[in-house]
């Protein structure tokens, strides 16, 4: 499940279409607290931020990545992880670049 999806994101980090589709799935499944925990534990925050960095010009990647981080941030331990990994800056940059 989650581990395979994140591995796909890792191995295809330069392909925006793979990142978009993977983030779309992660966005949908991270509405559930148990999945939020699993995604964070498997490195999902780091992979989401990497996708945002690598594809800063892709508005849909940014949108889905921010939604993933929002879902993950429903749990306090994930909020701390997101902040430690640079997620606040990543979200602000993504929002600033695609403000219109």
mmCIF file of N, CA and C in Angstrom:
data_model
loop_
_atom_site.group_PDB
_atom_site.id
_atom_site.type_symbol
_atom_site.label_atom_id
_atom_site.label_comp_id
_atom_site.label_asym_id
_atom_site.label_seq_id
_atom_site.Cartn_x
_atom_site.Cartn_y
_atom_site.Cartn_z
ATOM 1 N N UNK A 1 0.786 -1.186 0.000
ATOM 2 C CA UNK A 1 0.000 0.000 0.000
ATOM 3 C C UNK A 1 0.831 1.253 0.000
ATOM 4 N N UNK A 2 0.899 1.888 1.149
ATOM 5 C CA UNK A 2 1.549 3.190 1.281
ATOM 6 C C UNK A 2 3.033 3.102 0.952
ATOM 7 N N UNK A 3 3.693 2.077 1.452
ATOM 8 C CA UNK A 3 5.133 1.935 1.222
ATOM 9 C C UNK A 3 5.451 1.836 -0.268
ATOM 10 N N UNK A 4 4.673 1.075 -1.006
ATOM 11 C CA UNK A 4 4.889 0.911 -2.449
ATOM 12 C C UNK A 4 4.677 2.244 -3.168
ATOM 13 N N UNK A 5 3.647 2.956 -2.794
ATOM 14 C CA UNK A 5 3.354 4.247 -3.404
ATOM 15 C C UNK A 5 4.493 5.237 -3.165
ATOM 16 N N UNK A 6 4.995 5.287 -1.953
ATOM 17 C CA UNK A 6 6.102 6.189 -1.650
ATOM 18 C C UNK A 6 7.384 5.767 -2.358
ATOM 19 N N UNK A 7 7.576 4.472 -2.530
ATOM 20 C CA UNK A 7 8.740 3.996 -3.289
ATOM 21 C C UNK A 7 8.646 4.421 -4.749
ATOM 22 N N UNK A 8 7.454 4.377 -5.300
ATOM 23 C CA UNK A 8 7.250 4.851 -6.678
ATOM 24 C C UNK A 8 7.593 6.334 -6.781
ATOM 25 N N UNK A 9 7.163 7.099 -5.791
ATOM 26 C CA UNK A 9 7.494 8.526 -5.787
ATOM 27 C C UNK A 9 9.004 8.722 -5.738
ATOM 28 N N UNK A 10 9.692 7.928 -4.937
ATOM 29 C CA UNK A 10 11.141 8.032 -4.807
ATOM 30 C C UNK A 10 11.839 7.684 -6.124
ATOM 31 N N UNK A 11 11.455 6.568 -6.715
ATOM 32 C CA UNK A 11 12.133 6.088 -7.925
ATOM 33 C C UNK A 11 11.790 6.907 -9.171
ATOM 34 N N UNK A 12 10.726 7.660 -9.118
ATOM 35 C CA UNK A 12 10.317 8.481 -10.259
ATOM 36 C C UNK A 12 10.200 9.945 -9.847
ATOM 37 N N UNK A 13 11.136 10.373 -9.005
ATOM 38 C CA UNK A 13 11.087 11.723 -8.437
ATOM 39 C C UNK A 13 11.141 12.822 -9.489
ATOM 40 N N UNK A 14 11.727 12.546 -10.641
ATOM 41 C CA UNK A 14 11.851 13.575 -11.686
ATOM 42 C C UNK A 14 10.644 13.643 -12.612
ATOM 43 N N UNK A 15 9.681 12.762 -12.427
ATOM 44 C CA UNK A 15 8.519 12.713 -13.324
ATOM 45 C C UNK A 15 7.300 13.347 -12.657
ATOM 46 N N UNK A 16 6.939 14.550 -13.085
ATOM 47 C CA UNK A 16 5.834 15.255 -12.436
ATOM 48 C C UNK A 16 4.501 14.519 -12.525
ATOM 49 N N UNK A 17 4.277 13.786 -13.610
ATOM 50 C CA UNK A 17 2.998 13.080 -13.738
ATOM 51 C C UNK A 17 2.888 11.941 -12.727
ATOM 52 N N UNK A 18 4.004 11.286 -12.427
ATOM 53 C CA UNK A 18 3.997 10.227 -11.414
ATOM 54 C C UNK A 18 3.754 10.852 -10.038
ATOM 55 N N UNK A 19 4.428 11.955 -9.776
ATOM 56 C CA UNK A 19 4.247 12.630 -8.491
ATOM 57 C C UNK A 19 2.799 13.091 -8.316
ATOM 58 N N UNK A 20 2.236 13.661 -9.371
ATOM 59 C CA UNK A 20 0.853 14.127 -9.303
ATOM 60 C C UNK A 20 -0.104 12.989 -8.981
ATOM 61 N N UNK A 21 0.002 11.892 -9.699
ATOM 62 C CA UNK A 21 -0.923 10.774 -9.482
ATOM 63 C C UNK A 21 -0.713 10.135 -8.110
ATOM 64 N N UNK A 22 0.537 9.996 -7.704
ATOM 65 C CA UNK A 22 0.816 9.419 -6.384
ATOM 66 C C UNK A 22 0.281 10.330 -5.283
ATOM 67 N N UNK A 23 0.520 11.622 -5.407
ATOM 68 C CA UNK A 23 0.024 12.559 -4.392
ATOM 69 C C UNK A 23 -1.493 12.603 -4.348
ATOM 70 N N UNK A 24 -2.123 12.427 -5.494
ATOM 71 C CA UNK A 24 -3.583 12.390 -5.529
ATOM 72 C C UNK A 24 -4.106 11.217 -4.715
ATOM 73 N N UNK A 25 -3.465 10.062 -4.863
ATOM 74 C CA UNK A 25 -3.867 8.886 -4.084
ATOM 75 C C UNK A 25 -3.594 9.117 -2.600
ATOM 76 N N UNK A 26 -2.408 9.599 -2.288
ATOM 77 C CA UNK A 26 -2.062 9.846 -0.885
ATOM 78 C C UNK A 26 -3.030 10.863 -0.281
ATOM 79 N N UNK A 27 -3.373 11.874 -1.044
ATOM 80 C CA UNK A 27 -4.335 12.876 -0.570
ATOM 81 C C UNK A 27 -5.666 12.215 -0.195
ATOM 82 N N UNK A 28 -6.115 11.313 -1.016
ATOM 83 C CA UNK A 28 -7.406 10.657 -0.772
ATOM 84 C C UNK A 28 -7.378 9.730 0.438
ATOM 85 N N UNK A 29 -6.297 9.003 0.613
ATOM 86 C CA UNK A 29 -6.269 8.012 1.693
ATOM 87 C C UNK A 29 -5.861 8.591 3.034
ATOM 88 N N UNK A 30 -5.240 9.768 3.038
ATOM 89 C CA UNK A 30 -4.796 10.339 4.310
ATOM 90 C C UNK A 30 -5.901 11.092 5.047
ATOM 91 N N UNK A 31 -7.130 10.861 4.659
ATOM 92 C CA UNK A 31 -8.237 11.389 5.467
ATOM 93 C C UNK A 31 -8.453 10.493 6.688
ATOM 94 N N UNK A 32 -7.847 9.320 6.699
ATOM 95 C CA UNK A 32 -8.000 8.360 7.793
ATOM 96 C C UNK A 32 -6.793 8.437 8.729
ATOM 97 N N UNK A 33 -7.020 8.601 10.035
ATOM 98 C CA UNK A 33 -5.907 8.749 10.983
ATOM 99 C C UNK A 33 -4.884 7.615 10.933
ATOM 100 N N UNK A 34 -5.335 6.385 10.777
ATOM 101 C CA UNK A 34 -4.369 5.279 10.739
ATOM 102 C C UNK A 34 -3.466 5.359 9.507
ATOM 103 N N UNK A 35 -3.982 5.880 8.417
ATOM 104 C CA UNK A 35 -3.163 6.058 7.215
ATOM 105 C C UNK A 35 -2.245 7.264 7.379
ATOM 106 N N UNK A 36 -2.712 8.296 8.052
ATOM 107 C CA UNK A 36 -1.866 9.463 8.333
ATOM 108 C C UNK A 36 -0.618 9.028 9.094
ATOM 109 N N UNK A 37 -0.812 8.171 10.074
ATOM 110 C CA UNK A 37 0.309 7.664 10.868
ATOM 111 C C UNK A 37 1.254 6.850 9.998
ATOM 112 N N UNK A 38 0.704 5.969 9.176
ATOM 113 C CA UNK A 38 1.533 5.112 8.321
ATOM 114 C C UNK A 38 2.313 5.922 7.297
ATOM 115 N N UNK A 39 1.675 6.882 6.671
ATOM 116 C CA UNK A 39 2.351 7.704 5.663
ATOM 117 C C UNK A 39 3.511 8.466 6.300
ATOM 118 N N UNK A 40 3.268 9.063 7.446
ATOM 119 C CA UNK A 40 4.339 9.795 8.129
ATOM 120 C C UNK A 40 5.482 8.859 8.518
ATOM 121 N N UNK A 41 5.147 7.677 9.033
ATOM 122 C CA UNK A 41 6.167 6.725 9.469
ATOM 123 C C UNK A 41 7.016 6.198 8.321
ATOM 124 N N UNK A 42 6.440 6.146 7.130
ATOM 125 C CA UNK A 42 7.156 5.611 5.967
ATOM 126 C C UNK A 42 7.902 6.689 5.176
ATOM 127 N N UNK A 43 7.959 7.903 5.701
ATOM 128 C CA UNK A 43 8.698 8.970 5.010
ATOM 129 C C UNK A 43 7.859 9.796 4.067
ATOM 130 N N UNK A 44 6.563 9.751 4.241
ATOM 131 C CA UNK A 44 5.669 10.468 3.335
ATOM 132 C C UNK A 44 5.797 11.972 3.379
ATOM 133 N N UNK A 45 6.148 12.516 4.538
ATOM 134 C CA UNK A 45 6.338 13.969 4.620
ATOM 135 C C UNK A 45 7.521 14.370 3.757
ATOM 136 N N UNK A 46 8.617 13.665 3.927
ATOM 137 C CA UNK A 46 9.832 13.979 3.151
ATOM 138 C C UNK A 46 9.588 13.814 1.649
ATOM 139 N N UNK A 47 8.886 12.743 1.258
ATOM 140 C CA UNK A 47 8.622 12.531 -0.171
ATOM 141 C C UNK A 47 7.687 13.608 -0.726
ATOM 142 N N UNK A 48 6.723 14.023 0.060
ATOM 143 C CA UNK A 48 5.801 15.073 -0.376
ATOM 144 C C UNK A 48 6.553 16.377 -0.578
ATOM 145 N N UNK A 49 7.413 16.713 0.361
ATOM 146 C CA UNK A 49 8.190 17.942 0.242
ATOM 147 C C UNK A 49 9.180 17.871 -0.913
ATOM 148 N N UNK A 50 9.737 16.698 -1.157
ATOM 149 C CA UNK A 50 10.644 16.530 -2.294
ATOM 150 C C UNK A 50 9.902 16.747 -3.611
ATOM 151 N N UNK A 51 8.695 16.223 -3.702
ATOM 152 C CA UNK A 51 7.889 16.436 -4.907
ATOM 153 C C UNK A 51 7.599 17.920 -5.099
ATOM 154 N N UNK A 52 7.311 18.614 -4.010
ATOM 155 C CA UNK A 52 7.057 20.051 -4.097
ATOM 156 C C UNK A 52 8.299 20.788 -4.586
ATOM 157 N N UNK A 53 9.456 20.415 -4.066
ATOM 158 C CA UNK A 53 10.715 21.070 -4.454
ATOM 159 C C UNK A 53 11.060 20.770 -5.906
ATOM 160 N N UNK A 54 10.965 19.503 -6.292
ATOM 161 C CA UNK A 54 11.348 19.105 -7.651
ATOM 162 C C UNK A 54 10.400 19.623 -8.715
ATOM 163 N N UNK A 55 9.162 19.893 -8.342
ATOM 164 C CA UNK A 55 8.145 20.282 -9.331
ATOM 165 C C UNK A 55 7.432 21.555 -8.890
ATOM 166 N N UNK A 56 8.234 22.532 -8.521
ATOM 167 C CA UNK A 56 7.677 23.779 -7.998
ATOM 168 C C UNK A 56 6.819 24.514 -9.020
ATOM 169 N N UNK A 57 7.060 24.280 -10.292
ATOM 170 C CA UNK A 57 6.271 24.927 -11.338
ATOM 171 C C UNK A 57 4.980 24.215 -11.681
ATOM 172 N N UNK A 58 4.749 23.053 -11.114
ATOM 173 C CA UNK A 58 3.557 22.256 -11.419
ATOM 174 C C UNK A 58 2.479 22.534 -10.374
ATOM 175 N N UNK A 59 1.513 23.351 -10.738
ATOM 176 C CA UNK A 59 0.484 23.779 -9.789
ATOM 177 C C UNK A 59 -0.291 22.611 -9.189
ATOM 178 N N UNK A 60 -0.607 21.607 -9.979
ATOM 179 C CA UNK A 60 -1.381 20.479 -9.459
ATOM 180 C C UNK A 60 -0.574 19.641 -8.476
ATOM 181 N N UNK A 61 0.720 19.522 -8.714
ATOM 182 C CA UNK A 61 1.577 18.825 -7.754
ATOM 183 C C UNK A 61 1.572 19.597 -6.438
ATOM 184 N N UNK A 62 1.738 20.911 -6.527
ATOM 185 C CA UNK A 62 1.738 21.742 -5.317
ATOM 186 C C UNK A 62 0.413 21.625 -4.569
ATOM 187 N N UNK A 63 -0.684 21.720 -5.303
ATOM 188 C CA UNK A 63 -2.012 21.640 -4.678
ATOM 189 C C UNK A 63 -2.214 20.326 -3.929
ATOM 190 N N UNK A 64 -1.881 19.229 -4.586
ATOM 191 C CA UNK A 64 -2.076 17.921 -3.951
ATOM 192 C C UNK A 64 -1.100 17.704 -2.804
ATOM 193 N N UNK A 65 0.119 18.191 -2.943
ATOM 194 C CA UNK A 65 1.102 18.050 -1.874
ATOM 195 C C UNK A 65 0.669 18.828 -0.640
ATOM 196 N N UNK A 66 0.184 20.039 -0.836
ATOM 197 C CA UNK A 66 -0.290 20.841 0.305
ATOM 198 C C UNK A 66 -1.479 20.151 0.962
ATOM 199 N N UNK A 67 -2.357 19.567 0.166
ATOM 200 C CA UNK A 67 -3.509 18.843 0.728
ATOM 201 C C UNK A 67 -3.059 17.628 1.531
ATOM 202 N N UNK A 68 -2.038 16.929 1.043
ATOM 203 C CA UNK A 68 -1.490 15.794 1.796
ATOM 204 C C UNK A 68 -0.960 16.270 3.148
ATOM 205 N N UNK A 69 -0.171 17.345 3.130
ATOM 206 C CA UNK A 69 0.380 17.865 4.383
ATOM 207 C C UNK A 69 -0.721 18.331 5.330
ATOM 208 N N UNK A 70 -1.758 18.930 4.777
ATOM 209 C CA UNK A 70 -2.899 19.336 5.603
ATOM 210 C C UNK A 70 -3.552 18.120 6.255
ATOM 211 N N UNK A 71 -3.757 17.073 5.485
ATOM 212 C CA UNK A 71 -4.337 15.846 6.049
ATOM 213 C C UNK A 71 -3.439 15.261 7.130
ATOM 214 N N UNK A 72 -2.147 15.190 6.847
ATOM 215 C CA UNK A 72 -1.217 14.619 7.819
ATOM 216 C C UNK A 72 -1.162 15.449 9.092
ATOM 217 N N UNK A 73 -1.326 16.754 8.957
ATOM 218 C CA UNK A 73 -1.234 17.660 10.105
ATOM 219 C C UNK A 73 -2.419 17.551 11.054
ATOM 220 N N UNK A 74 -3.363 16.699 10.755
ATOM 221 C CA UNK A 74 -4.474 16.481 11.683
ATOM 222 C C UNK A 74 -3.998 15.819 12.968
ATOM 223 N N UNK A 75 -2.856 15.139 12.897
ATOM 224 C CA UNK A 75 -2.277 14.493 14.083
ATOM 225 C C UNK A 75 -1.118 15.340 14.611
ATOM 226 N N UNK A 76 -1.103 15.574 15.911
ATOM 227 C CA UNK A 76 -0.093 16.448 16.530
ATOM 228 C C UNK A 76 1.334 16.004 16.217
ATOM 229 N N UNK A 77 1.593 14.696 16.286
ATOM 230 C CA UNK A 77 2.961 14.226 16.030
ATOM 231 C C UNK A 77 3.375 14.499 14.587
ATOM 232 N N UNK A 78 2.420 14.491 13.680
ATOM 233 C CA UNK A 78 2.740 14.796 12.284
ATOM 234 C C UNK A 78 2.984 16.288 12.085
ATOM 235 N N UNK A 79 2.287 17.130 12.837
ATOM 236 C CA UNK A 79 2.532 18.575 12.740
ATOM 237 C C UNK A 79 3.981 18.882 13.092
ATOM 238 N N UNK A 80 4.467 18.264 14.153
ATOM 239 C CA UNK A 80 5.859 18.478 14.561
ATOM 240 C C UNK A 80 6.826 17.979 13.488
ATOM 241 N N UNK A 81 6.537 16.829 12.923
ATOM 242 C CA UNK A 81 7.379 16.269 11.870
ATOM 243 C C UNK A 81 7.384 17.176 10.636
ATOM 244 N N UNK A 82 6.230 17.634 10.236
ATOM 245 C CA UNK A 82 6.127 18.529 9.077
ATOM 246 C C UNK A 82 6.962 19.785 9.303
ATOM 247 N N UNK A 83 6.872 20.349 10.489
ATOM 248 C CA UNK A 83 7.653 21.549 10.803
ATOM 249 C C UNK A 83 9.151 21.253 10.774
ATOM 250 N N UNK A 84 9.574 20.122 11.363
ATOM 251 C CA UNK A 84 11.001 19.753 11.381
ATOM 252 C C UNK A 84 11.553 19.528 9.989
ATOM 253 N N UNK A 85 10.727 18.983 9.104
ATOM 254 C CA UNK A 85 11.176 18.657 7.739
ATOM 255 C C UNK A 85 11.147 19.875 6.802
ATOM 256 N N UNK A 86 10.694 21.018 7.302
ATOM 257 C CA UNK A 86 10.648 22.222 6.467
ATOM 258 C C UNK A 86 9.342 22.412 5.731
ATOM 259 N N UNK A 87 8.309 21.759 6.216
ATOM 260 C CA UNK A 87 7.023 21.800 5.542
ATOM 261 C C UNK A 87 6.354 23.158 5.521
ATOM 262 N N UNK A 88 6.560 23.948 6.560
ATOM 263 C CA UNK A 88 5.926 25.262 6.595
ATOM 264 C C UNK A 88 6.484 26.120 5.465
ATOM 265 N N UNK A 89 7.789 26.127 5.313
ATOM 266 C CA UNK A 89 8.407 26.881 4.230
ATOM 267 C C UNK A 89 7.974 26.337 2.878
ATOM 268 N N UNK A 90 7.917 25.016 2.748
ATOM 269 C CA UNK A 90 7.498 24.407 1.492
ATOM 270 C C UNK A 90 6.093 24.809 1.096
ATOM 271 N N UNK A 91 5.182 24.805 2.048
ATOM 272 C CA UNK A 91 3.798 25.196 1.760
ATOM 273 C C UNK A 91 3.735 26.660 1.370
ATOM 274 N N UNK A 92 4.434 27.515 2.115
ATOM 275 C CA UNK A 92 4.415 28.945 1.798
ATOM 276 C C UNK A 92 4.986 29.230 0.415
ATOM 277 N N UNK A 93 6.068 28.555 0.069
ATOM 278 C CA UNK A 93 6.649 28.739 -1.265
ATOM 279 C C UNK A 93 5.682 28.274 -2.363
ATOM 280 N N UNK A 94 5.082 27.114 -2.150
ATOM 281 C CA UNK A 94 4.120 26.601 -3.140
ATOM 282 C C UNK A 94 2.934 27.513 -3.315
ATOM 283 N N UNK A 95 2.423 28.037 -2.230
ATOM 284 C CA UNK A 95 1.290 28.950 -2.289
ATOM 285 C C UNK A 95 1.684 30.268 -2.957
ATOM 286 N N UNK A 96 2.873 30.763 -2.642
ATOM 287 C CA UNK A 96 3.335 32.024 -3.214
ATOM 288 C C UNK A 96 3.534 31.902 -4.732
ATOM 289 N N UNK A 97 4.135 30.818 -5.159
ATOM 290 C CA UNK A 97 4.426 30.645 -6.580
ATOM 291 C C UNK A 97 3.143 30.471 -7.407
ATOM 292 N N UNK A 98 2.110 29.961 -6.804
ATOM 293 C CA UNK A 98 0.855 29.688 -7.541
ATOM 294 C C UNK A 98 -0.307 30.459 -6.925
ATOM 295 N N UNK A 99 -0.073 31.722 -6.644
ATOM 296 C CA UNK A 99 -1.059 32.551 -5.954
ATOM 297 C C UNK A 99 -2.287 32.881 -6.793
ATOM 298 N N UNK A 100 -2.177 32.780 -8.082
ATOM 299 C CA UNK A 100 -3.330 33.151 -8.929
ATOM 300 C C UNK A 100 -4.151 31.968 -9.310
#
